[in-house]
PDB file of C-alpha atoms in Angstrom:
ATOM      1  CA  MET A  35     -29.847   9.638 -46.293  1.00 67.00           C
ATOM      2  CA  GLU A  36     -31.034   9.179 -42.696  1.00 82.00           C
ATOM      3  CA  ALA A  37     -32.917  11.983 -41.006  1.00 90.00           C
ATOM      4  CA  LYS A  38     -32.821  12.341 -37.214  1.00 91.00           C
ATOM      5  CA  ILE A  39     -35.318  15.216 -37.140  1.00 96.00           C
ATOM      6  CA  ARG A  40     -38.999  14.753 -38.018  1.00 97.00           C
ATOM      7  CA  LEU A  41     -41.241  17.673 -38.917  1.00 97.00           C
ATOM      8  CA  TYR A  42     -44.981  17.952 -39.530  1.00 97.00           C
ATOM      9  CA  VAL A  43     -45.865  20.259 -42.431  1.00 97.00           C
ATOM     10  CA  ASP A  44     -49.266  21.322 -43.739  1.00 95.00           C
ATOM     11  CA  HIS A  45     -48.176  20.993 -47.354  1.00 96.00           C
ATOM     12  CA  PRO A  46     -48.455  18.334 -50.101  1.00 97.00           C
ATOM     13  CA  LEU A  47     -45.521  15.924 -50.181  1.00 98.00           C
ATOM     14  CA  ALA A  48     -44.102  14.225 -53.298  1.00 98.00           C
ATOM     15  CA  GLU A  49     -40.693  13.566 -54.817  1.00 98.00           C
ATOM     16  CA  GLY A  50     -39.173  16.849 -55.978  1.00 97.00           C
ATOM     17  CA  GLN A  51     -41.764  18.925 -54.068  1.00 97.00           C
ATOM     18  CA  SER A  52     -40.440  22.144 -52.515  1.00 97.00           C
ATOM     19  CA  ILE A  53     -41.671  22.883 -48.989  1.00 97.00           C
ATOM     20  CA  PRO A  54     -41.529  26.477 -47.731  1.00 96.00           C
ATOM     21  CA  LEU A  55     -40.839  26.733 -44.013  1.00 95.00           C
ATOM     22  CA  GLU A  56     -42.712  28.898 -41.563  1.00 91.00           C
ATOM     23  CA  ARG A  57     -40.657  31.207 -39.364  1.00 92.00           C
ATOM     24  CA  ASP A  58     -40.974  29.002 -36.260  1.00 92.00           C
ATOM     25  CA  GLN A  59     -39.977  25.910 -38.227  1.00 94.00           C
ATOM     26  CA  ALA A  60     -36.955  27.690 -39.702  1.00 95.00           C
ATOM     27  CA  HIS A  61     -35.902  28.877 -36.254  1.00 94.00           C
ATOM     28  CA  TYR A  62     -36.165  25.336 -34.890  1.00 94.00           C
ATOM     29  CA  LEU A  63     -34.225  23.716 -37.727  1.00 95.00           C
ATOM     30  CA  PHE A  64     -31.549  26.339 -38.273  1.00 95.00           C
ATOM     31  CA  GLY A  65     -31.390  28.238 -34.986  1.00 93.00           C
ATOM     32  CA  VAL A  66     -31.977  25.458 -32.462  1.00 94.00           C
ATOM     33  CA  MET A  67     -30.890  22.281 -34.270  1.00 94.00           C
ATOM     34  CA  ARG A  68     -28.174  24.066 -36.306  1.00 95.00           C
ATOM     35  CA  LEU A  69     -28.992  22.371 -39.609  1.00 95.00           C
ATOM     36  CA  SER A  70     -27.449  23.706 -42.788  1.00 95.00           C
ATOM     37  CA  GLU A  71     -28.104  23.270 -46.496  1.00 95.00           C
ATOM     38  CA  GLY A  72     -27.995  19.620 -47.566  1.00 96.00           C
ATOM     39  CA  ALA A  73     -29.061  18.275 -44.161  1.00 97.00           C
ATOM     40  CA  PRO A  74     -31.831  15.625 -44.184  1.00 97.00           C
ATOM     41  CA  VAL A  75     -35.218  16.100 -42.498  1.00 98.00           C
ATOM     42  CA  ALA A  76     -38.111  13.623 -42.327  1.00 98.00           C
ATOM     43  CA  LEU A  77     -41.472  15.181 -43.258  1.00 98.00           C
ATOM     44  CA  PHE A  78     -45.084  14.044 -42.856  1.00 98.00           C
ATOM     45  CA  ASN A  79     -48.453  15.736 -43.291  1.00 97.00           C
ATOM     46  CA  SER A  80     -51.127  13.205 -42.175  1.00 97.00           C
ATOM     47  CA  ARG A  81     -51.968  12.510 -45.847  1.00 97.00           C
ATOM     48  CA  ASP A  82     -49.033  11.469 -48.010  1.00 98.00           C
ATOM     49  CA  GLY A  83     -46.908   9.303 -45.702  1.00 97.00           C
ATOM     50  CA  GLU A  84     -43.345  10.185 -44.731  1.00 98.00           C
ATOM     51  CA  PHE A  85     -40.662  11.632 -47.002  1.00 98.00           C
ATOM     52  CA  VAL A  86     -37.001  12.363 -46.514  1.00 98.00           C
ATOM     53  CA  ALA A  87     -36.169  15.888 -47.623  1.00 98.00           C
ATOM     54  CA  GLU A  88     -33.060  17.992 -47.658  1.00 97.00           C
ATOM     55  CA  VAL A  89     -32.519  21.594 -46.720  1.00 97.00           C
ATOM     56  CA  THR A  90     -32.183  23.633 -49.918  1.00 97.00           C
ATOM     57  CA  LEU A  91     -32.432  27.081 -48.338  1.00 95.00           C
ATOM     58  CA  ALA A  92     -31.561  27.960 -44.743  1.00 94.00           C
ATOM     59  CA  GLY A  93     -32.401  31.436 -43.475  1.00 88.00           C
ATOM     60  CA  LYS A  94     -32.981  33.130 -40.127  1.00 80.00           C
ATOM     61  CA  ARG A  95     -36.640  33.857 -40.864  1.00 85.00           C
ATOM     62  CA  GLY A  96     -37.499  31.163 -43.375  1.00 91.00           C
ATOM     63  CA  GLY A  97     -36.185  28.423 -45.539  1.00 95.00           C
ATOM     64  CA  GLU A  98     -37.020  25.655 -47.950  1.00 97.00           C
ATOM     65  CA  LEU A  99     -36.878  21.874 -47.993  1.00 98.00           C
ATOM     66  CA  THR A 100     -37.072  19.631 -51.057  1.00 98.00           C
ATOM     67  CA  CYS A 101     -38.536  16.117 -50.903  1.00 98.00           C
ATOM     68  CA  ILE A 102     -36.102  13.432 -52.085  1.00 97.00           C
ATOM     69  CA  ALA A 103     -37.887  10.112 -51.614  1.00 97.00           C
ATOM     70  CA  LYS A 104     -40.817   8.499 -49.842  1.00 97.00           C
ATOM     71  CA  THR A 105     -39.715   6.463 -46.841  1.00 97.00           C
ATOM     72  CA  ARG A 106     -43.019   5.283 -45.312  1.00 96.00           C
ATOM     73  CA  GLU A 107     -46.653   5.002 -46.287  1.00 97.00           C
ATOM     74  CA  LEU A 108     -49.316   6.793 -44.265  1.00 97.00           C
ATOM     75  CA  GLN A 109     -50.199   4.710 -41.215  1.00 95.00           C
ATOM     76  CA  MET A 110     -53.653   5.705 -40.022  1.00 96.00           C
ATOM     77  CA  PRO A 111     -54.505   5.037 -36.377  1.00 95.00           C
ATOM     78  CA  PRO A 112     -57.706   3.145 -35.515  1.00 96.00           C
ATOM     79  CA  ASP A 113     -60.972   5.088 -35.751  1.00 97.00           C
ATOM     80  CA  LEU A 114     -60.784   5.930 -32.062  1.00 98.00           C
ATOM     81  CA  TRP A 115     -61.674   9.215 -30.384  1.00 98.00           C
ATOM     82  CA  LEU A 116     -60.587  10.244 -26.900  1.00 98.00           C
ATOM     83  CA  ILE A 117     -63.149  12.387 -25.096  1.00 98.00           C
ATOM     84  CA  PHE A 118     -62.035  13.910 -21.802  1.00 96.00           C
ATOM     85  CA  ALA A 119     -62.835  16.721 -19.393  1.00 94.00           C
ATOM     86  CA  PRO A 120     -59.960  19.231 -19.208  1.00 93.00           C
ATOM     87  CA  ILE A 121     -58.063  19.442 -15.935  1.00 89.00           C
ATOM     88  CA  LYS A 122     -55.030  21.467 -14.865  1.00 86.00           C
ATOM     89  CA  LYS A 123     -52.975  22.852 -17.733  1.00 86.00           C
ATOM     90  CA  ALA A 124     -49.935  20.566 -17.543  1.00 90.00           C
ATOM     91  CA  ARG A 125     -52.056  17.447 -17.042  1.00 92.00           C
ATOM     92  CA  THR A 126     -54.350  18.365 -19.946  1.00 94.00           C
ATOM     93  CA  ASP A 127     -51.243  18.781 -22.093  1.00 96.00           C
ATOM     94  CA  PHE A 128     -50.124  15.323 -20.936  1.00 96.00           C
ATOM     95  CA  ILE A 129     -53.438  13.724 -21.945  1.00 97.00           C
ATOM     96  CA  VAL A 130     -53.270  15.225 -25.450  1.00 98.00           C
ATOM     97  CA  GLU A 131     -49.644  14.192 -25.924  1.00 98.00           C
ATOM     98  CA  LYS A 132     -50.252  10.608 -24.793  1.00 97.00           C
ATOM     99  CA  ALA A 133     -53.428  10.287 -26.866  1.00 98.00           C
ATOM    100  CA  ALA A 134     -51.447  11.282 -29.973  1.00 98.00           C
ATOM    101  CA  GLU A 135     -48.652   8.846 -29.108  1.00 97.00           C
ATOM    102  CA  MET A 136     -51.029   5.986 -28.346  1.00 96.00           C
ATOM    103  CA  GLY A 137     -53.053   6.172 -31.544  1.00 96.00           C
ATOM    104  CA  ALA A 138     -56.175   8.281 -31.024  1.00 97.00           C
ATOM    105  CA  ARG A 139     -57.497   9.661 -34.307  1.00 98.00           C
ATOM    106  CA  ARG A 140     -59.394  12.559 -32.758  1.00 98.00           C
ATOM    107  CA  ILE A 141     -59.218  14.277 -29.353  1.00 98.00           C
ATOM    108  CA  LEU A 142     -62.288  16.033 -27.968  1.00 98.00           C
ATOM    109  CA  PRO A 143     -62.223  18.081 -24.744  1.00 97.00           C
ATOM    110  CA  VAL A 144     -65.697  18.309 -23.191  1.00 96.00           C
ATOM    111  CA  GLY A 145     -67.367  20.264 -20.444  1.00 95.00           C
ATOM    112  CA  THR A 146     -69.229  18.163 -17.889  1.00 94.00           C
ATOM    113  CA  ASP A 147     -71.210  19.060 -14.778  1.00 93.00           C
ATOM    114  CA  PHE A 148     -68.065  18.868 -12.630  1.00 90.00           C
ATOM    115  CA  THR A 149     -65.432  20.057 -15.119  1.00 88.00           C
ATOM    116  CA  ASN A 150     -63.083  22.542 -13.445  1.00 76.00           C
ATOM    117  CA  SER A 151     -61.707  24.161 -16.619  1.00 74.00           C
ATOM    118  CA  GLU A 152     -64.191  26.106 -18.718  1.00 74.00           C
ATOM    119  CA  ARG A 153     -61.669  27.164 -21.360  1.00 85.00           C
ATOM    120  CA  ILE A 154     -58.870  25.585 -23.334  1.00 91.00           C
ATOM    121  CA  ARG A 155     -56.316  26.865 -25.831  1.00 94.00           C
ATOM    122  CA  GLN A 156     -57.200  24.640 -28.764  1.00 96.00           C
ATOM    123  CA  ASP A 157     -54.278  25.903 -30.844  1.00 96.00           C
ATOM    124  CA  ARG A 158     -51.798  25.136 -28.045  1.00 96.00           C
ATOM    125  CA  LEU A 159     -53.193  21.645 -27.524  1.00 97.00           C
ATOM    126  CA  GLN A 160     -53.051  21.003 -31.281  1.00 98.00           C
ATOM    127  CA  ALA A 161     -49.386  22.026 -31.219  1.00 96.00           C
ATOM    128  CA  HIS A 162     -48.768  19.469 -28.451  1.00 97.00           C
ATOM    129  CA  ALA A 163     -50.382  16.786 -30.626  1.00 98.00           C
ATOM    130  CA  VAL A 164     -48.090  17.746 -33.518  1.00 97.00           C
ATOM    131  CA  GLU A 165     -44.995  17.585 -31.302  1.00 97.00           C
ATOM    132  CA  ALA A 166     -46.027  14.183 -29.950  1.00 97.00           C
ATOM    133  CA  ALA A 167     -46.505  12.770 -33.464  1.00 97.00           C
ATOM    134  CA  GLU A 168     -43.140  14.172 -34.551  1.00 97.00           C
ATOM    135  CA  GLN A 169     -41.367  12.519 -31.631  1.00 95.00           C
ATOM    136  CA  CYS A 170     -43.130   9.126 -31.603  1.00 94.00           C
ATOM    137  CA  GLY A 171     -42.632   8.341 -35.299  1.00 94.00           C
ATOM    138  CA  GLY A 172     -46.281   8.629 -36.282  1.00 95.00           C
ATOM    139  CA  THR A 173     -47.332   9.740 -39.739  1.00 97.00           C
ATOM    140  CA  TYR A 174     -50.712  11.145 -38.624  1.00 97.00           C
ATOM    141  CA  VAL A 175     -51.583  13.995 -36.271  1.00 98.00           C
ATOM    142  CA  PRO A 176     -54.961  13.727 -34.524  1.00 98.00           C
ATOM    143  CA  GLU A 177     -57.283  16.712 -34.638  1.00 98.00           C
ATOM    144  CA  VAL A 178     -57.840  18.390 -31.274  1.00 98.00           C
ATOM    145  CA  ALA A 179     -61.358  19.785 -31.288  1.00 97.00           C
ATOM    146  CA  ASP A 180     -62.432  22.901 -29.424  1.00 96.00           C
ATOM    147  CA  LEU A 181     -64.170  22.488 -26.071  1.00 96.00           C
ATOM    148  CA  MET A 182     -67.849  21.613 -26.222  1.00 95.00           C
ATOM    149  CA  LYS A 183     -70.458  20.502 -23.697  1.00 96.00           C
ATOM    150  CA  LEU A 184     -70.845  16.756 -23.234  1.00 96.00           C
ATOM    151  CA  ASP A 185     -74.639  17.075 -23.561  1.00 95.00           C
ATOM    152  CA  ARG A 186     -74.263  18.722 -26.952  1.00 96.00           C
ATOM    153  CA  LEU A 187     -71.779  16.113 -28.146  1.00 97.00           C
ATOM    154  CA  LEU A 188     -74.063  13.234 -27.165  1.00 96.00           C
ATOM    155  CA  ALA A 189     -77.120  14.915 -28.690  1.00 95.00           C
ATOM    156  CA  ASP A 190     -75.567  14.678 -32.173  1.00 94.00           C
ATOM    157  CA  TRP A 191     -73.841  11.338 -31.625  1.00 97.00           C
ATOM    158  CA  ASP A 192     -73.430   8.818 -34.452  1.00 96.00           C
ATOM    159  CA  GLU A 193     -74.894   5.673 -32.898  1.00 95.00           C
ATOM    160  CA  GLU A 194     -72.564   3.489 -34.972  1.00 96.00           C
ATOM    161  CA  ARG A 195     -69.682   4.803 -32.871  1.00 97.00           C
ATOM    162  CA  GLN A 196     -69.549   2.869 -29.617  1.00 96.00           C
ATOM    163  CA  ILE A 197     -68.394   4.475 -26.394  1.00 97.00           C
ATOM    164  CA  MET A 198     -66.104   2.939 -23.789  1.00 95.00           C
ATOM    165  CA  PHE A 199     -67.308   4.822 -20.719  1.00 92.00           C
ATOM    166  CA  CYS A 200     -64.898   4.734 -17.774  1.00 90.00           C
ATOM    167  CA  ASP A 201     -67.146   4.736 -14.711  1.00 87.00           C
ATOM    168  CA  GLU A 202     -65.279   5.431 -11.474  1.00 83.00           C
ATOM    169  CA  THR A 203     -68.150   3.954  -9.433  1.00 81.00           C
ATOM    170  CA  LEU A 204     -67.215   0.515 -10.797  1.00 80.00           C
ATOM    171  CA  VAL A 205     -63.780   0.552  -9.093  1.00 72.00           C
ATOM    172  CA  GLY A 206     -62.942  -2.991  -8.055  1.00 61.00           C
ATOM    173  CA  ALA A 207     -65.706  -4.528 -10.157  1.00 55.00           C
ATOM    174  CA  ALA A 208     -64.889  -7.009 -12.905  1.00 52.00           C
ATOM    175  CA  GLU A 209     -66.343  -4.805 -15.624  1.00 52.00           C
ATOM    176  CA  ALA A 210     -64.502  -4.892 -18.951  1.00 61.00           C
ATOM    177  CA  LEU A 211     -65.413  -4.430 -22.602  1.00 70.00           C
ATOM    178  CA  GLY A 212     -66.446  -8.044 -22.975  1.00 67.00           C
ATOM    179  CA  GLU A 213     -67.259  -9.518 -26.388  1.00 73.00           C
ATOM    180  CA  VAL A 214     -67.298  -6.470 -28.615  1.00 79.00           C
ATOM    181  CA  ARG A 215     -65.921  -5.793 -32.070  1.00 81.00           C
ATOM    182  CA  GLY A 216     -63.790  -3.074 -33.578  1.00 80.00           C
ATOM    183  CA  GLY A 217     -65.007  -0.309 -35.827  1.00 90.00           C
ATOM    184  CA  LYS A 218     -65.791   3.242 -34.782  1.00 95.00           C
ATOM    185  CA  TRP A 219     -65.162   3.845 -31.085  1.00 97.00           C
ATOM    186  CA  ALA A 220     -64.697   6.583 -28.508  1.00 98.00           C
ATOM    187  CA  ILE A 221     -63.225   6.492 -25.013  1.00 97.00           C
ATOM    188  CA  LEU A 222     -64.859   8.819 -22.484  1.00 97.00           C
ATOM    189  CA  ILE A 223     -62.937   9.944 -19.394  1.00 95.00           C
ATOM    190  CA  GLY A 224     -64.664  12.010 -16.729  1.00 91.00           C
ATOM    191  CA  PRO A 225     -63.451  15.042 -14.763  1.00 89.00           C
ATOM    192  CA  GLU A 226     -61.531  15.037 -11.483  1.00 85.00           C
ATOM    193  CA  GLY A 227     -64.783  15.084  -9.528  1.00 83.00           C
ATOM    194  CA  GLY A 228     -66.295  12.265 -11.559  1.00 88.00           C
ATOM    195  CA  PHE A 229     -69.490  12.302 -13.588  1.00 92.00           C
ATOM    196  CA  SER A 230     -72.663  13.674 -12.038  1.00 94.00           C
ATOM    197  CA  GLU A 231     -75.436  11.220 -11.255  1.00 94.00           C
ATOM    198  CA  ALA A 232     -77.510  12.602 -14.149  1.00 96.00           C
ATOM    199  CA  GLU A 233     -74.613  12.148 -16.585  1.00 96.00           C
ATOM    200  CA  ARG A 234     -73.926   8.638 -15.338  1.00 94.00           C
ATOM    201  CA  LYS A 235     -77.570   7.604 -15.725  1.00 95.00           C
ATOM    202  CA  ARG A 236     -77.689   9.009 -19.247  1.00 96.00           C
ATOM    203  CA  LEU A 237     -74.513   7.192 -20.258  1.00 96.00           C
ATOM    204  CA  HIS A 238     -75.644   3.873 -18.785  1.00 94.00           C
ATOM    205  CA  ALA A 239     -78.907   4.190 -20.721  1.00 95.00           C
ATOM    206  CA  LEU A 240     -77.186   4.580 -24.092  1.00 96.00           C
ATOM    207  CA  PRO A 241     -77.290   1.288 -26.038  1.00 94.00           C
ATOM    208  CA  TYR A 242     -73.899   1.968 -27.639  1.00 94.00           C
ATOM    209  CA  ALA A 243     -72.095   2.874 -24.378  1.00 94.00           C
ATOM    210  CA  HIS A 244     -70.080   0.248 -22.483  1.00 92.00           C
ATOM    211  CA  ALA A 245     -69.275   1.038 -18.837  1.00 91.00           C
ATOM    212  CA  VAL A 246     -65.890  -0.327 -17.761  1.00 90.00           C
ATOM    213  CA  SER A 247     -63.735  -0.419 -14.651  1.00 87.00           C
ATOM    214  CA  LEU A 248     -60.074   0.522 -14.808  1.00 87.00           C
ATOM    215  CA  GLY A 249     -59.083  -1.648 -11.884  1.00 84.00           C
ATOM    216  CA  PRO A 250     -59.304  -1.735  -8.095  1.00 85.00           C
ATOM    217  CA  ARG A 251     -58.028   1.819  -7.482  1.00 86.00           C
ATOM    218  CA  ILE A 252     -59.397   5.246  -8.398  1.00 84.00           C
ATOM    219  CA  LEU A 253     -57.139   6.767 -11.040  1.00 88.00           C
ATOM    220  CA  ARG A 254     -56.394  10.415 -11.706  1.00 91.00           C
ATOM    221  CA  ALA A 255     -57.971  11.649 -14.921  1.00 92.00           C
ATOM    222  CA  ASP A 256     -54.673  11.757 -16.815  1.00 93.00           C
ATOM    223  CA  THR A 257     -53.712   8.267 -15.614  1.00 94.00           C
ATOM    224  CA  ALA A 258     -57.184   6.989 -16.521  1.00 94.00           C
ATOM    225  CA  ALA A 259     -56.815   8.277 -20.079  1.00 95.00           C
ATOM    226  CA  VAL A 260     -53.567   6.347 -20.596  1.00 96.00           C
ATOM    227  CA  ALA A 261     -54.966   3.218 -18.929  1.00 94.00           C
ATOM    228  CA  ALA A 262     -58.154   3.294 -21.007  1.00 94.00           C
ATOM    229  CA  LEU A 263     -56.275   3.814 -24.266  1.00 96.00           C
ATOM    230  CA  THR A 264     -54.043   0.858 -23.384  1.00 93.00           C
ATOM    231  CA  VAL A 265     -56.997  -1.416 -22.597  1.00 90.00           C
ATOM    232  CA  TRP A 266     -58.785  -0.500 -25.831  1.00 93.00           C
ATOM    233  CA  GLN A 267     -55.696  -0.741 -28.036  1.00 93.00           C
ATOM    234  CA  GLN A 268     -54.784  -4.172 -26.699  1.00 89.00           C
ATOM    235  CA  GLN A 269     -58.276  -5.570 -27.217  1.00 88.00           C
ATOM    236  CA  LEU A 270     -59.548  -3.772 -30.307  1.00 90.00           C
ATOM    237  CA  GLY A 271     -56.868  -1.512 -31.758  1.00 89.00           C
ATOM    238  CA  ASP A 272     -53.626  -1.795 -33.666  1.00 87.00           C
ATOM    239  CA  TRP A 273     -51.844  -3.304 -30.654  1.00 82.00           C
ATOM    240  CA  SER A 274     -54.162  -6.323 -30.797  1.00 66.00           C
ATOM    241  CA  ALA A 275     -52.824  -9.664 -32.049  1.00 55.00           C
ATOM    242  CA  THR A 276     -56.175 -10.467 -33.664  1.00 50.00           C
TER     243      THR A 276
END
């Protein structure tokens, strides 16, 4: 039984487990995708791996799936956070989607001195992370935290978690991660206007922060997020050959 549709559910998964569908999920499966009873659906919940289930009740406002068999174990991404300053709506959505696809475990929007957006819709961004995980074949959905100030985040920082700090003033410089090891990490991307001088000085003074260059050209914030995730994953993450 091969399922072409993947669905994230906030419900325990096990063989024989019945899964009640929310109204939006039922509309998607039965109204949009035109599934009927007996159709297969792949399910995951960020805890129990992936299961193939079949539709056992199809209704306009609800429905039910029943788990048949486990198809994949839970594949956790590396212990990597992406911290970024929100930008325009569509580009912020893009950053969240790509972070979920590329293996960030947690996504944290932060307010900096030059951040243009003072509000986010955390629930909408979390929904984008869910959609990205459904489409990319992941079995884990990263948490999207609510917006907080960068100063506050750093004040309570776990010093065992290293920070890859993307410093736009190093453009063109041969500044990379160097000889570092894996473990708990975070990538920090600044706002469209860059970090303030006070923020940059504070970050450079942190013993667990590593300033890096992302090449010879200044990148947009959304491009920088993808580039930084790629650099980290290839050197330290689950893309690495070591």
